[in-house]
Amino acid sequence: MHFAFAGCDRNLKLFEMLIQAGWHPVKLFSAPEINHLSTNRALLALAQLKKIPIQLSRIDQNDLDALKILGCDLLVVGSYNWRIPDWRPSLPFAINFHPAPLPIGRGPYPQVKAILDSFPRWAVTCHKIEREFDTGAILESESFSLDEYDTHESLSIKLQMAEGRLGLRVAHNFVNLWQGAKAQAEGEYWPLFKDEDKTLNFDQSVHAIKKQLRAFGLLECIAFVNQKRLFVKAGYAWQEPHAYPAGQVVQTSGLTVVIACKDGYAALTDWYLG
């Protein structure tokens, strides 16, 4: 199978597993880096090593027609923010690997809500690409467990590993899985989180604050402390009786700021002013 791949470093394991299965990459699509979630240096380095053409601009219809000329059979999409044009006139197949157990968790970044809503299990789903995001018939999925200690970063690692396992399985049985793909039932679309979703409310319980810190991780929470806005990369919270009003700073030590909350304290350990 000759394939084109669209993704970033979060999809490196998937790309490697498809090659390991004997598929032949003919082109790599990615996008300019915006933040740590969109890094692509490792993926680009592998493509350069294997002399695979690279494109960092948006895929358009001409690009799909060019893939047809290259003899490309399949477009595989991992993390790619742009909509894929109608691929059917140019390619036999096009699939996406979505980081959620579809039809639950359609949308641009369902990982945060997976932790906020305490899902006990999560999954990566491989589906056909349709015009509407994340709605295509499902070829296969790979699930794994979550627990109360999972963070944005641990979930990201689990997703990358599951994506690799799923990619290998799909590659070894692609035609059968494509032909037997099952249409999705009515699902749930989860819009991208907003700043208010990331903002810590110290009137809340320790449990709620800890979950918020875990869910956003290096995506950063926002905290308003002494009329200043802080972007919080790391912190923790614990239950302890006290008489302080919620939101009051009760301790500072170096960069660490300890703030009273509803039933304990929250310590912000890695932050910067915004």
GROMACS .gro file of C-alpha atoms in nm:
model
  274
    1MET     CA    1   0.000   0.000   0.000
    2HIS     CA    2   0.140   0.339  -0.103
    3PHE     CA    3   0.019   0.609   0.133
    4ALA     CA    4   0.044   0.978   0.215
    5PHE     CA    5   0.046   1.082   0.579
    6ALA     CA    6  -0.079   1.397   0.751
    7GLY     CA    7   0.017   1.456   1.114
    8CYS     CA    8   0.267   1.578   1.370
    9ASP     CA    9   0.501   1.426   1.629
   10ARG     CA   10   0.206   1.296   1.830
   11ASN     CA   11   0.145   1.058   1.537
   12LEU     CA   12   0.505   0.944   1.497
   13LYS     CA   13   0.434   0.597   1.640
   14LEU     CA   14   0.145   0.550   1.397
   15PHE     CA   15   0.363   0.653   1.102
   16GLU     CA   16   0.637   0.413   1.211
   17MET     CA   17   0.393   0.122   1.254
   18LEU     CA   18   0.245   0.170   0.907
   19ILE     CA   19   0.594   0.156   0.758
   20GLN     CA   20   0.676  -0.147   0.974
   21ALA     CA   21   0.368  -0.320   0.830
   22GLY     CA   22   0.518  -0.282   0.482
   23TRP     CA   23   0.332   0.026   0.363
   24HIS     CA   24   0.530   0.273   0.152
   25PRO     CA   25   0.502   0.648   0.226
   26VAL     CA   26   0.502   0.874  -0.082
   27LYS     CA   27   0.444   1.211   0.087
   28LEU     CA   28   0.421   1.369   0.434
   29PHE     CA   29   0.187   1.658   0.513
   30SER     CA   30   0.218   1.857   0.834
   31ALA     CA   31   0.172   2.216   0.950
   32PRO     CA   32   0.395   2.488   1.095
   33GLU     CA   33   0.449   2.447   1.468
   34ILE     CA   34   0.222   2.663   1.686
   35ASN     CA   35   0.290   2.516   2.031
   36HIS     CA   36   0.429   2.203   2.196
   37LEU     CA   37   0.124   2.004   2.083
   38SER     CA   38   0.201   2.067   1.717
   39THR     CA   39   0.573   1.988   1.713
   40ASN     CA   40   0.676   1.793   1.405
   41ARG     CA   41   1.056   1.787   1.420
   42ALA     CA   42   1.085   1.412   1.483
   43LEU     CA   43   0.834   1.330   1.210
   44LEU     CA   44   1.005   1.558   0.960
   45ALA     CA   45   1.347   1.415   1.050
   46LEU     CA   46   1.223   1.063   0.976
   47ALA     CA   47   1.072   1.176   0.647
   48GLN     CA   48   1.397   1.347   0.547
   49LEU     CA   49   1.594   1.035   0.639
   50LYS     CA   50   1.369   0.827   0.413
   51LYS     CA   51   1.369   1.098   0.141
   52ILE     CA   52   0.990   1.143   0.160
   53PRO     CA   53   0.861   1.473   0.013
   54ILE     CA   54   0.729   1.713   0.281
   55GLN     CA   55   0.457   1.978   0.257
   56LEU     CA   56   0.371   2.219   0.543
   57SER     CA   57   0.086   2.403   0.370
   58ARG     CA   58  -0.278   2.302   0.360
   59ILE     CA   59  -0.378   2.006   0.143
   60ASP     CA   60  -0.588   2.118  -0.153
   61GLN     CA   61  -0.748   1.940  -0.447
   62ASN     CA   62  -0.435   1.982  -0.660
   63ASP     CA   63  -0.232   1.803  -0.393
   64LEU     CA   64  -0.472   1.510  -0.398
   65ASP     CA   65  -0.452   1.496  -0.778
   66ALA     CA   66  -0.072   1.497  -0.750
   67LEU     CA   67  -0.091   1.201  -0.510
   68LYS     CA   68  -0.287   1.011  -0.773
   69ILE     CA   69  -0.005   1.068  -1.022
   70LEU     CA   70   0.241   0.934  -0.762
   71GLY     CA   71   0.040   0.612  -0.743
   72CYS     CA   72  -0.084   0.681  -0.393
   73ASP     CA   73  -0.354   0.441  -0.271
   74LEU     CA   74  -0.442   0.595   0.062
   75LEU     CA   75  -0.434   0.916   0.267
   76VAL     CA   76  -0.382   0.857   0.639
   77VAL     CA   77  -0.459   1.148   0.874
   78GLY     CA   78  -0.353   1.179   1.236
   79SER     CA   79  -0.341   1.526   1.398
   80TYR     CA   80  -0.423   1.770   1.121
   81ASN     CA   81  -0.627   2.085   1.182
   82TRP     CA   82  -0.734   2.152   0.823
   83ARG     CA   83  -1.032   1.995   0.650
   84ILE     CA   84  -0.942   1.738   0.385
   85PRO     CA   85  -1.097   1.815   0.042
   86ASP     CA   86  -1.306   1.554  -0.135
   87TRP     CA   87  -1.054   1.276  -0.183
   88ARG     CA   88  -1.270   1.032  -0.381
   89PRO     CA   89  -1.193   1.164  -0.732
   90SER     CA   90  -0.821   1.122  -0.666
   91LEU     CA   91  -0.768   0.835  -0.420
   92PRO     CA   92  -0.921   0.494  -0.350
   93PHE     CA   93  -0.909   0.536   0.029
   94ALA     CA   94  -0.874   0.797   0.305
   95ILE     CA   95  -0.881   0.733   0.681
   96ASN     CA   96  -0.843   0.931   1.001
   97PHE     CA   97  -0.722   0.823   1.344
   98HIS     CA   98  -0.930   1.014   1.598
   99PRO     CA   99  -0.831   1.029   1.969
  100ALA     CA  100  -1.172   0.928   2.108
  101PRO     CA  101  -1.411   0.629   2.120
  102LEU     CA  102  -1.636   0.747   1.837
  103PRO     CA  103  -1.916   0.835   1.806
  104ILE     CA  104  -1.846   0.986   2.151
  105GLY     CA  105  -1.593   1.268   2.150
  106ARG     CA  106  -1.617   1.408   1.799
  107GLY     CA  107  -1.438   1.738   1.778
  108PRO     CA  108  -1.095   1.901   1.768
  109TYR     CA  109  -0.951   1.799   2.107
  110PRO     CA  110  -1.160   1.557   2.319
  111GLN     CA  111  -0.877   1.453   2.551
  112VAL     CA  112  -0.941   1.723   2.811
  113LYS     CA  113  -1.308   1.634   2.856
  114ALA     CA  114  -1.216   1.266   2.884
  115ILE     CA  115  -1.038   1.348   3.211
  116LEU     CA  116  -1.281   1.615   3.332
  117ASP     CA  117  -1.572   1.373   3.289
  118SER     CA  118  -1.384   1.082   3.456
  119PHE     CA  119  -1.418   0.832   3.171
  120PRO     CA  120  -1.293   0.491   3.296
  121ARG     CA  121  -1.188   0.390   2.945
  122TRP     CA  122  -1.081   0.577   2.633
  123ALA     CA  123  -0.984   0.486   2.277
  124VAL     CA  124  -0.842   0.574   1.939
  125THR     CA  125  -1.077   0.518   1.645
  126CYS     CA  126  -0.988   0.466   1.278
  127HIS     CA  127  -1.265   0.583   1.045
  128LYS     CA  128  -1.327   0.677   0.684
  129ILE     CA  129  -1.291   1.048   0.610
  130GLU     CA  130  -1.617   1.224   0.527
  131ARG     CA  131  -1.696   1.591   0.475
  132GLU     CA  132  -1.820   1.634   0.833
  133PHE     CA  133  -1.540   1.589   1.085
  134ASP     CA  134  -1.517   1.252   1.263
  135THR     CA  135  -1.840   1.107   1.122
  136GLY     CA  136  -1.714   0.841   0.879
  137ALA     CA  137  -1.775   0.468   0.907
  138ILE     CA  138  -1.551   0.300   1.166
  139LEU     CA  139  -1.290   0.046   1.058
  140GLU     CA  140  -1.152  -0.041   1.402
  141SER     CA  141  -1.067   0.104   1.744
  142GLU     CA  142  -0.817   0.045   2.023
  143SER     CA  143  -0.929   0.107   2.382
  144PHE     CA  144  -0.743   0.138   2.712
  145SER     CA  145  -0.820   0.221   3.075
  146LEU     CA  146  -0.806   0.556   3.251
  147ASP     CA  147  -0.795   0.618   3.624
  148GLU     CA  148  -0.806   0.904   3.874
  149TYR     CA  149  -0.432   0.965   3.837
  150ASP     CA  150  -0.424   1.018   3.462
  151THR     CA  151  -0.318   1.359   3.338
  152HIS     CA  152  -0.327   1.535   3.003
  153GLU     CA  153   0.030   1.414   2.946
  154SER     CA  154  -0.027   1.052   3.051
  155LEU     CA  155  -0.337   1.033   2.832
  156SER     CA  156  -0.135   1.171   2.543
  157ILE     CA  157   0.122   0.894   2.586
  158LYS     CA  158  -0.147   0.625   2.610
  159LEU     CA  159  -0.311   0.759   2.295
  160GLN     CA  160   0.015   0.754   2.100
  161MET     CA  161   0.083   0.393   2.201
  162ALA     CA  162  -0.274   0.284   2.126
  163GLU     CA  163  -0.261   0.462   1.790
  164GLY     CA  164   0.050   0.266   1.700
  165ARG     CA  165  -0.111  -0.067   1.794
  166LEU     CA  166  -0.426   0.022   1.602
  167GLY     CA  167  -0.230   0.136   1.299
  168LEU     CA  168  -0.044  -0.194   1.280
  169ARG     CA  169  -0.368  -0.390   1.306
  170VAL     CA  170  -0.540  -0.179   1.041
  171ALA     CA  171  -0.243  -0.205   0.805
  172HIS     CA  172  -0.235  -0.584   0.824
  173ASN     CA  173  -0.607  -0.622   0.746
  174PHE     CA  174  -0.695  -0.300   0.568
  175VAL     CA  175  -0.914  -0.414   0.279
  176ASN     CA  176  -1.135  -0.633   0.499
  177LEU     CA  177  -1.169  -0.359   0.760
  178TRP     CA  178  -1.251  -0.100   0.494
  179GLN     CA  179  -1.516  -0.320   0.334
  180GLY     CA  180  -1.666  -0.409   0.673
  181ALA     CA  181  -1.660  -0.056   0.819
  182LYS     CA  182  -1.965   0.022   1.032
  183ALA     CA  183  -2.160   0.346   1.006
  184GLN     CA  184  -2.154   0.556   1.321
  185ALA     CA  185  -2.460   0.599   1.536
  186GLU     CA  186  -2.570   0.944   1.647
  187GLY     CA  187  -2.279   1.082   1.845
  188GLU     CA  188  -2.155   1.367   2.061
  189TYR     CA  189  -1.961   1.664   1.927
  190TRP     CA  190  -1.732   1.824   2.185
  191PRO     CA  191  -1.628   2.180   2.093
  192LEU     CA  192  -1.283   2.306   2.177
  193PHE     CA  193  -1.247   2.424   2.537
  194LYS     CA  194  -1.249   2.797   2.616
  195ASP     CA  195  -1.053   3.009   2.863
  196GLU     CA  196  -1.335   2.986   3.116
  197ASP     CA  197  -1.304   2.606   3.110
  198LYS     CA  198  -0.934   2.643   3.195
  199THR     CA  199  -0.983   2.897   3.474
  200LEU     CA  200  -0.936   2.771   3.830
  201ASN     CA  201  -1.216   2.867   4.069
  202PHE     CA  202  -1.090   2.857   4.427
  203ASP     CA  203  -1.448   2.842   4.557
  204GLN     CA  204  -1.445   2.487   4.425
  205SER     CA  205  -1.340   2.172   4.607
  206VAL     CA  206  -0.989   2.031   4.609
  207HIS     CA  207  -1.121   1.739   4.403
  208ALA     CA  208  -1.246   1.969   4.125
  209ILE     CA  209  -0.925   2.176   4.118
  210LYS     CA  210  -0.701   1.868   4.105
  211LYS     CA  211  -0.905   1.728   3.815
  212GLN     CA  212  -0.878   2.057   3.626
  213LEU     CA  213  -0.501   2.070   3.675
  214ARG     CA  214  -0.470   1.710   3.554
  215ALA     CA  215  -0.699   1.759   3.255
  216PHE     CA  216  -0.516   2.061   3.112
  217GLY     CA  217  -0.159   1.988   3.221
  218LEU     CA  218   0.087   2.162   2.991
  219LEU     CA  219  -0.205   2.315   2.803
  220GLU     CA  220  -0.210   2.539   3.113
  221CYS     CA  221  -0.486   2.644   3.348
  222ILE     CA  222  -0.557   3.009   3.425
  223ALA     CA  223  -0.568   3.150   3.777
  224PHE     CA  224  -0.649   3.501   3.896
  225VAL     CA  225  -0.438   3.576   4.204
  226ASN     CA  226  -0.422   3.921   4.366
  227GLN     CA  227  -0.578   4.076   4.052
  228LYS     CA  228  -0.311   3.919   3.831
  229ARG     CA  229  -0.364   3.652   3.566
  230LEU     CA  230  -0.137   3.350   3.596
  231PHE     CA  231  -0.092   3.074   3.339
  232VAL     CA  232  -0.040   2.756   3.539
  233LYS     CA  233   0.160   2.466   3.397
  234ALA     CA  234   0.170   2.258   3.715
  235GLY     CA  235   0.024   2.247   4.063
  236TYR     CA  236  -0.148   2.027   4.318
  237ALA     CA  237  -0.411   2.054   4.588
  238TRP     CA  238  -0.498   1.883   4.913
  239GLN     CA  239  -0.779   1.878   5.166
  240GLU     CA  240  -0.716   2.047   5.499
  241PRO     CA  241  -0.946   2.244   5.734
  242HIS     CA  242  -0.877   2.618   5.749
  243ALA     CA  243  -1.044   2.951   5.819
  244TYR     CA  244  -0.915   3.145   5.518
  245PRO     CA  245  -1.152   3.287   5.257
  246ALA     CA  246  -1.134   3.104   4.923
  247GLY     CA  247  -0.883   3.267   4.690
  248GLN     CA  248  -0.656   3.412   4.956
  249VAL     CA  249  -0.282   3.363   4.918
  250VAL     CA  250  -0.162   3.200   5.241
  251GLN     CA  251   0.195   3.103   5.157
  252THR     CA  252   0.466   3.176   4.902
  253SER     CA  253   0.796   2.996   4.864
  254GLY     CA  254   1.006   3.079   4.561
  255LEU     CA  255   0.777   3.035   4.262
  256THR     CA  256   0.522   2.830   4.459
  257VAL     CA  257   0.204   3.010   4.559
  258VAL     CA  258  -0.040   2.843   4.801
  259ILE     CA  259  -0.403   2.957   4.778
  260ALA     CA  260  -0.696   2.870   5.002
  261CYS     CA  261  -0.984   2.688   4.834
  262LYS     CA  262  -1.319   2.555   4.952
  263ASP     CA  263  -1.195   2.257   5.154
  264GLY     CA  264  -0.815   2.286   5.149
  265TYR     CA  265  -0.531   2.444   4.958
  266ALA     CA  266  -0.405   2.466   4.600
  267ALA     CA  267  -0.033   2.509   4.535
  268LEU     CA  268   0.067   2.658   4.200
  269THR     CA  269   0.423   2.538   4.138
  270ASP     CA  270   0.498   2.628   3.776
  271TRP     CA  271   0.336   2.941   3.632
  272TYR     CA  272   0.400   3.268   3.455
  273LEU     CA  273   0.221   3.602   3.437
  274GLY     CA  274  -0.008   3.655   3.140
   0.00000   0.00000   0.00000
